[in-house]
XYZ file of C-alpha atoms in Angstrom:
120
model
C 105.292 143.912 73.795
C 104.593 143.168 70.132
C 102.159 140.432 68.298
C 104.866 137.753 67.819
C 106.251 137.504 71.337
C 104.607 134.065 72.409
C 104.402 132.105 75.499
C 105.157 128.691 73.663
C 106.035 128.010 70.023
C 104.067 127.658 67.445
C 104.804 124.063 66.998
C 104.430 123.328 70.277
C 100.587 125.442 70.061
C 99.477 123.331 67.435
C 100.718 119.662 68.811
C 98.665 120.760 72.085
C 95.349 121.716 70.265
C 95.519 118.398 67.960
C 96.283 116.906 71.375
C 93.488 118.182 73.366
C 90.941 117.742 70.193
C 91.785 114.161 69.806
C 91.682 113.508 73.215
C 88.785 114.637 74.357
C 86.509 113.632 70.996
C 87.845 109.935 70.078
C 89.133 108.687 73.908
C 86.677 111.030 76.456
C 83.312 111.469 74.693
C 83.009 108.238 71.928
C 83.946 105.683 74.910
C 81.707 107.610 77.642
C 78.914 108.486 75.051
C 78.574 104.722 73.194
C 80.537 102.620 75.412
C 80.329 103.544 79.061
C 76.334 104.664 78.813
C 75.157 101.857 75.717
C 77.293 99.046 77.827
C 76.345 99.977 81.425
C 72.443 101.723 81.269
C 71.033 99.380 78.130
C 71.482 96.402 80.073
C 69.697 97.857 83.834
C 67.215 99.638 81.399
C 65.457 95.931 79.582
C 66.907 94.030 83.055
C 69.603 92.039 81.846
C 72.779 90.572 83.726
C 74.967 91.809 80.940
C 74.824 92.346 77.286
C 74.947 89.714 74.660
C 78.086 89.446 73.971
C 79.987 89.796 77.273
C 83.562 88.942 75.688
C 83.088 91.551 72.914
C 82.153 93.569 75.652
C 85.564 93.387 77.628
C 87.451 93.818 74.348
C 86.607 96.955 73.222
C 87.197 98.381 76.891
C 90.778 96.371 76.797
C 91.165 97.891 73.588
C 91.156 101.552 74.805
C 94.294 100.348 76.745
C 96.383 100.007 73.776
C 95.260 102.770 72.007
C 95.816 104.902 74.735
C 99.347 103.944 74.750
C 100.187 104.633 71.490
C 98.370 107.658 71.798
C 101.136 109.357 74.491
C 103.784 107.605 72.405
C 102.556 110.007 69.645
C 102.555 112.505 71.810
C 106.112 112.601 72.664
C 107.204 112.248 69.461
C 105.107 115.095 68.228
C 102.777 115.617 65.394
C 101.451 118.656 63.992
C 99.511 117.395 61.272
C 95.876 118.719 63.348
C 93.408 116.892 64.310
C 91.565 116.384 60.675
C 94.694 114.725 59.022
C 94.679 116.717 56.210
C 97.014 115.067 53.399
C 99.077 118.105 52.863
C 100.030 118.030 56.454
C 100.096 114.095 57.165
C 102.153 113.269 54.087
C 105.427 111.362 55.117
C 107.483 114.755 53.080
C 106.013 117.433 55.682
C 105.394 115.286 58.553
C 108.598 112.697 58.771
C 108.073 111.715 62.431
C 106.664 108.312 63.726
C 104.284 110.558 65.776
C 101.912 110.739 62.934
C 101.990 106.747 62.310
C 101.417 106.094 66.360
C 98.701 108.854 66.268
C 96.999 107.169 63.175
C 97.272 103.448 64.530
C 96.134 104.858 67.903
C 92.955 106.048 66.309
C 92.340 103.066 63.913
C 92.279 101.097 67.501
C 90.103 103.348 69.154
C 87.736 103.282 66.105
C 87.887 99.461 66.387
C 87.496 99.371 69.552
C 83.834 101.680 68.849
C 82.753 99.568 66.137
C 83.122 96.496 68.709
C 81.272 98.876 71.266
C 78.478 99.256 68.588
C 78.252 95.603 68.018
C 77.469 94.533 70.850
């Protein structure tokens, strides 16, 4: 047994911790935290039917959907730029794959889809 005798790659290590960061932060906690509590308990809290804005309300769920989606498709293209996107790593000369573009548009959609959340 000696110190570089690894169950996976490295590689493969570091696409399944930027995996399981971005996954549970930006598409577990933001949507359950703002969305599923602020859209669900704020309205049976002051009594109403629904919120304001019920459309705005339906797209930022239906806008998870995508997001998701391009999400896995990052995933099996792989990126290993971490979860923070630091330049060095997410620059097109170290990190050539279209994993990195899905993974960015992925979160740009999930932030979009908080900022509707928000709104409403």
């Amino acid at each position: 047994s000696d110190p570089y005798h690894n169950l996976i790659p490295t590689e493969m290590y570091n696409h399944v911790i930027t995996s399981h960061g971005i996954i549970m932060i930006f598409f577990f906690l933001m949507p359950v935290l703002i969305g599923g509590f602020g859209n669900y308990l704020i309205p049976l809290l002051i009594s109403l039917p629904d919120l304001n804005l019920p459309r705005l309300n339906a797209l930022n769920a239906w806008l998870l959907i995508p997001s998701s989606i391009c999400l896995i498709i990052s995933l099996y293209y792989g990126s290993g730029t971490g979860w923070t996107f630091y330049p060095p790593l997410s620059n097109s000369v170290f990190s050539s794959s279209l994993g990195t573009d899905f993974l960015m548009f992925s979160l740009h959609l999930a932030g979009v889809s908080s900022i509707l959340s928000s709104l409403n």
